[in-house]
Coordinates of C-alpha atoms in Angstrom, one line a residue:
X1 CA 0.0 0.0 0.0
X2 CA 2.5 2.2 0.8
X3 CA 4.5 1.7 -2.6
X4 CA 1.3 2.6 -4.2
X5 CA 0.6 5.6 -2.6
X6 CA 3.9 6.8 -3.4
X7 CA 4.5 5.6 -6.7
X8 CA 1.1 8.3 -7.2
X9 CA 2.6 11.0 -4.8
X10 CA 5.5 11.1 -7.4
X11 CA 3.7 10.0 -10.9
X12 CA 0.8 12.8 -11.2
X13 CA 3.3 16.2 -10.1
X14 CA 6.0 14.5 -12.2
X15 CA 3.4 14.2 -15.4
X16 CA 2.3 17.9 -14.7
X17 CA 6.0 18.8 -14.3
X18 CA 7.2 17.5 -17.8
X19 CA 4.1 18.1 -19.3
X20 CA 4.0 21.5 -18.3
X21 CA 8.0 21.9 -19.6
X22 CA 7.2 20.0 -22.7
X23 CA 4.4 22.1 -23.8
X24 CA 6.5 25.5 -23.2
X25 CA 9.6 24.9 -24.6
X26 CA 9.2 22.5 -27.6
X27 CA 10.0 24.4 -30.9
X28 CA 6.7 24.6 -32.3
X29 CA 4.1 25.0 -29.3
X30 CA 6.0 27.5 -26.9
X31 CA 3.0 28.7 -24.8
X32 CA 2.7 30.7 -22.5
X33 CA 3.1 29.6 -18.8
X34 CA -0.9 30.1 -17.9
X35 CA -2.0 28.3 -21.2
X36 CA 0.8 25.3 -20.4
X37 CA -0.4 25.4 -16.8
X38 CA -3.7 24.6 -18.1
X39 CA -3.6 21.9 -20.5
X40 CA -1.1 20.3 -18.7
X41 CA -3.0 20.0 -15.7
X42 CA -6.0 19.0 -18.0
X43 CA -4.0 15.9 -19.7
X44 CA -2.5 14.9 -16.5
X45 CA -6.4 14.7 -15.5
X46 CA -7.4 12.7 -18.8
X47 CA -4.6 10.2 -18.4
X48 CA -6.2 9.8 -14.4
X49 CA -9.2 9.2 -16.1
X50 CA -8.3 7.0 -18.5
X51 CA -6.4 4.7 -16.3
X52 CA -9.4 4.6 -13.7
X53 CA -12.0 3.9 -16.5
X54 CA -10.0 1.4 -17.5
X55 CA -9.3 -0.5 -14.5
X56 CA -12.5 -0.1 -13.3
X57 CA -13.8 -2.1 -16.3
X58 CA -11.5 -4.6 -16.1
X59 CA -12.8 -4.6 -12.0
X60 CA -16.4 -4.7 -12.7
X61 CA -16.3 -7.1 -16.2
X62 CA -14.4 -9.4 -13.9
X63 CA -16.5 -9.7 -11.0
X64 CA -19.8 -12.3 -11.4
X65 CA -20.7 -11.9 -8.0
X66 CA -20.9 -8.2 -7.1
X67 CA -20.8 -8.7 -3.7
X68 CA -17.9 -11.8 -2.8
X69 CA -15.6 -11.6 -5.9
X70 CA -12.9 -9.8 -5.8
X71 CA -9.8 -8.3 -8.4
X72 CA -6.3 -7.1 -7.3
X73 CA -6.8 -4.3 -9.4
X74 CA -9.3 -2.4 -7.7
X75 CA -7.5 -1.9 -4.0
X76 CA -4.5 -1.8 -6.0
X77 CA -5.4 1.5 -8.2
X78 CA -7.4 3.1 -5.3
X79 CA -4.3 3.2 -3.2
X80 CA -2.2 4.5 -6.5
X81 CA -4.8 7.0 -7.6
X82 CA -5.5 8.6 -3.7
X83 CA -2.8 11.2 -4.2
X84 CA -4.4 12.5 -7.7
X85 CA -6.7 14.3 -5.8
X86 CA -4.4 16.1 -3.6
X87 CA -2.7 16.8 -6.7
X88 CA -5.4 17.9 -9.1
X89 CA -6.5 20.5 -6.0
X90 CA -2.7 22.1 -6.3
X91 CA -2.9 22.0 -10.3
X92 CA -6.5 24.1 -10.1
X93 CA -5.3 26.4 -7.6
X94 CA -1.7 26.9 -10.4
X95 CA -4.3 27.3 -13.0
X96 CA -6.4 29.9 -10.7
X97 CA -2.9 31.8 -9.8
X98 CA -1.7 31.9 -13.0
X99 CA -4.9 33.6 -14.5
X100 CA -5.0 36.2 -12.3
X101 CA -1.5 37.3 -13.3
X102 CA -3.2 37.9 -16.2
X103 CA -4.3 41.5 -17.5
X104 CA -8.0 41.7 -17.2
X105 CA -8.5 38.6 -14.8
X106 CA -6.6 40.3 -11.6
X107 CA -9.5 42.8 -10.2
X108 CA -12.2 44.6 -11.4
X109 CA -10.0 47.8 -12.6
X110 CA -9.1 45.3 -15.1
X111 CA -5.2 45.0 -13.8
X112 CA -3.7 42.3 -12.7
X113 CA -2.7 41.5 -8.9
X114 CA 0.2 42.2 -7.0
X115 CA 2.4 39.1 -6.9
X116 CA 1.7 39.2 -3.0
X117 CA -2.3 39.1 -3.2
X118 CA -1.8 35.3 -2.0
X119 CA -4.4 35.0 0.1
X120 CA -7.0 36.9 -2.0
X121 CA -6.2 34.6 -5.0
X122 CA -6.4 32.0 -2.4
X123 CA -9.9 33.0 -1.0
X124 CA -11.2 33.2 -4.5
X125 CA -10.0 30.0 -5.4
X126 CA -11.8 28.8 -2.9
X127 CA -14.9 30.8 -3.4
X128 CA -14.5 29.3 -7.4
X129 CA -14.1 25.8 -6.5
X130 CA -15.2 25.5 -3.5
X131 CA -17.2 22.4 -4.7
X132 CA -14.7 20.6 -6.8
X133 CA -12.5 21.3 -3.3
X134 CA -14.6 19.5 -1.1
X135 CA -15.3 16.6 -3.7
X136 CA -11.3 16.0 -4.0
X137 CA -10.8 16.2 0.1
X138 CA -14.0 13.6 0.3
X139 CA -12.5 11.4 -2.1
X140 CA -9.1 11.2 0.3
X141 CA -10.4 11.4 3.5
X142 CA -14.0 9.6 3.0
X143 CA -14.0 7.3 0.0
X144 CA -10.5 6.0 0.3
X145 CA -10.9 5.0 3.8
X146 CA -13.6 3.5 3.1
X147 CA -12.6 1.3 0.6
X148 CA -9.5 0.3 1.7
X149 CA -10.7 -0.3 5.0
X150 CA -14.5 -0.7 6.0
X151 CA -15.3 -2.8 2.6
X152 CA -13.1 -5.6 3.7
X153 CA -12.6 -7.0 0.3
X154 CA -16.6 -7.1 -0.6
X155 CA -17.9 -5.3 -3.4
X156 CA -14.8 -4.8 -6.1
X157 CA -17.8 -4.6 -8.7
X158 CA -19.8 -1.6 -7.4
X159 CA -16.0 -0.1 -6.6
X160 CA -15.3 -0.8 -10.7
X161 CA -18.4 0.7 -11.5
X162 CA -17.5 4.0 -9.8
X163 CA -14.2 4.4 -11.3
X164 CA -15.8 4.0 -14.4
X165 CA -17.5 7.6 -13.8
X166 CA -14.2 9.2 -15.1
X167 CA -15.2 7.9 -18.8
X168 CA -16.8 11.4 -18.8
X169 CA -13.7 13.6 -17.5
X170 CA -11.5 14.1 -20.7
X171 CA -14.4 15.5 -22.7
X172 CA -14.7 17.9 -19.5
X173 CA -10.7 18.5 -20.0
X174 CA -11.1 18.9 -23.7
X175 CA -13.6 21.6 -23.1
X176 CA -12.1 23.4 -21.3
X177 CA -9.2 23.7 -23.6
X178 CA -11.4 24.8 -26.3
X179 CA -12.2 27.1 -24.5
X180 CA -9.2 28.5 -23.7
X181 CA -8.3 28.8 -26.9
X182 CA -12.0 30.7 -27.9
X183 CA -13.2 27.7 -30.3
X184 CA -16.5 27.6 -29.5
X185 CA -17.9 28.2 -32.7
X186 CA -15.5 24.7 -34.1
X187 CA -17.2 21.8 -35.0
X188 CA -14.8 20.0 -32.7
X189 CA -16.1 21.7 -29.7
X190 CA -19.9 20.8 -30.2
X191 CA -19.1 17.2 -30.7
X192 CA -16.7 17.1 -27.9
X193 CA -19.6 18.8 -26.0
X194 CA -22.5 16.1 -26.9
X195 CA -19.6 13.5 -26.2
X196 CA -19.6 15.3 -22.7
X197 CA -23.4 15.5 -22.1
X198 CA -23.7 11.5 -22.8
X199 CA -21.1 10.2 -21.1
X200 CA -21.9 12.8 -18.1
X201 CA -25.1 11.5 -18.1
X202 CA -24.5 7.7 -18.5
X203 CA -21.4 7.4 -16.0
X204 CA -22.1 9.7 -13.4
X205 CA -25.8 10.1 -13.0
X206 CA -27.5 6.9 -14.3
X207 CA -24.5 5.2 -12.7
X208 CA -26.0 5.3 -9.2
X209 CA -29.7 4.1 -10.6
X210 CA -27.7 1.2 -12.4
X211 CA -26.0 -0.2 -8.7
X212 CA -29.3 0.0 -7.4
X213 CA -30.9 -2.2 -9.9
X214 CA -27.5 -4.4 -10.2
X215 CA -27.7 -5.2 -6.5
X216 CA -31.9 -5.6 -6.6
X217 CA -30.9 -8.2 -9.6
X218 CA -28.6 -9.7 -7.2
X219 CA -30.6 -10.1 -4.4
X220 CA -34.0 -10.3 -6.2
X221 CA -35.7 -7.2 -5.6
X222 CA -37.4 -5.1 -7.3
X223 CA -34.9 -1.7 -8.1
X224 CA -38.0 0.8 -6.3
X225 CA -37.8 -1.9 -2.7
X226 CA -33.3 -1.7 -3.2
X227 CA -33.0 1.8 -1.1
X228 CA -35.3 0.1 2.2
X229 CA -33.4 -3.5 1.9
X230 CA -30.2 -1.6 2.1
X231 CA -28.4 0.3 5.1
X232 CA -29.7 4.0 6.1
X233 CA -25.6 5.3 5.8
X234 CA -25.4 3.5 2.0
X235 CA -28.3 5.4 1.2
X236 CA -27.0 8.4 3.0
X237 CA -23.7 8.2 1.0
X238 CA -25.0 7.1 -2.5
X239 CA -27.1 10.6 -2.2
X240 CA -24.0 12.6 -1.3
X241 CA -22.2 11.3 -4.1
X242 CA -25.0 12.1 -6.7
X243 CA -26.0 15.4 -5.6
X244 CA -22.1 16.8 -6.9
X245 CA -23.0 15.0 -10.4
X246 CA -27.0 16.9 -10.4
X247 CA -25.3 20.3 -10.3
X248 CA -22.6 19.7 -12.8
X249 CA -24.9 18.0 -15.3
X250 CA -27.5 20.8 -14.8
X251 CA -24.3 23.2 -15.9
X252 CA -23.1 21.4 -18.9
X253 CA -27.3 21.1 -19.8
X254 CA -27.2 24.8 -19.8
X255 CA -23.9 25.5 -21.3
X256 CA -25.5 22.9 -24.0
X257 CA -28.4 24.9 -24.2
X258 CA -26.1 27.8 -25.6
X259 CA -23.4 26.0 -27.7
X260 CA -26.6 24.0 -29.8
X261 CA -29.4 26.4 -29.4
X262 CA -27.9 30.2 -29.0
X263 CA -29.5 33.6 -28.5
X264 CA -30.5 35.4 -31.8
X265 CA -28.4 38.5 -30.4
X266 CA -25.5 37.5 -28.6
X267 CA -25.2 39.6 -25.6
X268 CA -22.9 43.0 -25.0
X269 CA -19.0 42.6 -24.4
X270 CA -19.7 41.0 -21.0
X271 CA -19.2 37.4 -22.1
X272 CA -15.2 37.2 -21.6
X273 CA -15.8 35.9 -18.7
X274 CA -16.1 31.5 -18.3

């Protein structure tokens, strides 16, 4: 456990690290530090999520009984994939930093902040992403306690199923790239965008519908009788899970609302803003 843990402490800062390098000093990129800053940390993110996706599937495909069977894999990439979230929180917080240096993202006069502004950028970070925050600290000190230790080996399939939630995250990545780089209007980005809605919706919020009727199948109840047969604090923890993915889906419903169906008159000079 230990060895995995660390193996992650050092694999996700060191991807960022020559990712972030890579992208500003090969010949025919160069970009600037924010711009680096920001698709570094977003490909660091998509290979996270590609890994997970992909070792949860090999979990949950491999599991017959969801409840007994068990796969190495599944303890093994938890333990590995733990410090990506103390990671990702730094590599939002560089990407929140760095825009402010920015002229036109620093204040409301339109000018930067001073370099020593810390703990405003700091509070407004926090004010941002206060959500995405408190998602990454449950997912270390909730979710990997719990299923490392309470689980005691059951349930590898409903664990598998859950990493397979990041299927969605690189279209999110993607995005936001495009948007960096004001492509809106690309064909790219309103594919990339229904790619995001679907797998959004299919691996995140129909996910936690789907356990419920897997372990009713299981167990021979009907899905509607599942949330009564099953503990109050599984209940209590499946609703805390989906409540993050309701908000965010409701957000990238709206933002698909614009992209496919905009406004006759696009409003005044206001939009710069994400």
């Amino acid at each position: 456990m230990v060895l995995l843990f660390a193996g992650g402490c050092v694999f996700f800062p060191l991807c960022f690290t020559v990712l972030r390098w890579g992208l500003q000093n090969h010949a025919s990129l160069q970009m600037e530090t924010q711009e680096a800053v920001l698709v570094a940390s977003k490909l660091v993110s998509s290979v996270q999520a590609i890994m997970a996706s992909t070792a949860g599937y090999i979990v949950s495909t491999s599991c017959k009984h969801i409840i007994d069977d068990q796969h190495w894999l599944s303890s093994a990439y938890t333990q590995f994939a733990v410090p990506y979230f103390i990671y990702d929180i730094y590599a939002m917080f560089l990407c929140h930093w760095h825009k402010h240096q920015v002229k036109g993202h620093g204040g409301d006069d339109g000018v930067a902040r001073a370099p020593g502004s810390t703990w405003a950028i700091a509070r407004g970070y926090l004010h941002k992403e206060f959500l995405m925050v408190l998602h990454h600290a449950a997912m270390v000190l909730v979710c990997f306690p719990l299923s490392v230790v309470w689980r005691q080996g059951k349930g590898d399939f409903f664990l598998g199923c859950m990493l397979m939630a990041e299927v969605s995250t690189p279209f999110v990545c993607l995005g936001k790239i495009l948007i960096q780089y004001k492509q809106q209007h690309t064909l790219l980005h309103k594919v990339n965008g229904a790619l995001m809605l679907l797998s959004f919706l299919c691996c995140r919020v129909l996910l936690f519908p789907y356990l419920y009727w897997a372990y009713g199948r299981h167990a021979g109840l009907p899905l509607l009788a599942v949330p009564l047969a099953i503990p109050a604090h599984v209940n209590l923890g499946a609703a805390l899970l989906l409540a993050p993915q309701l908000y965010w889906f409701f957000l990238i419903c709206r933002g698909a609302c614009r992209l496919f169906w905009p406004r006759s008159r696009p409003p005044p000079a206001c939009q710069a803003q994400d």
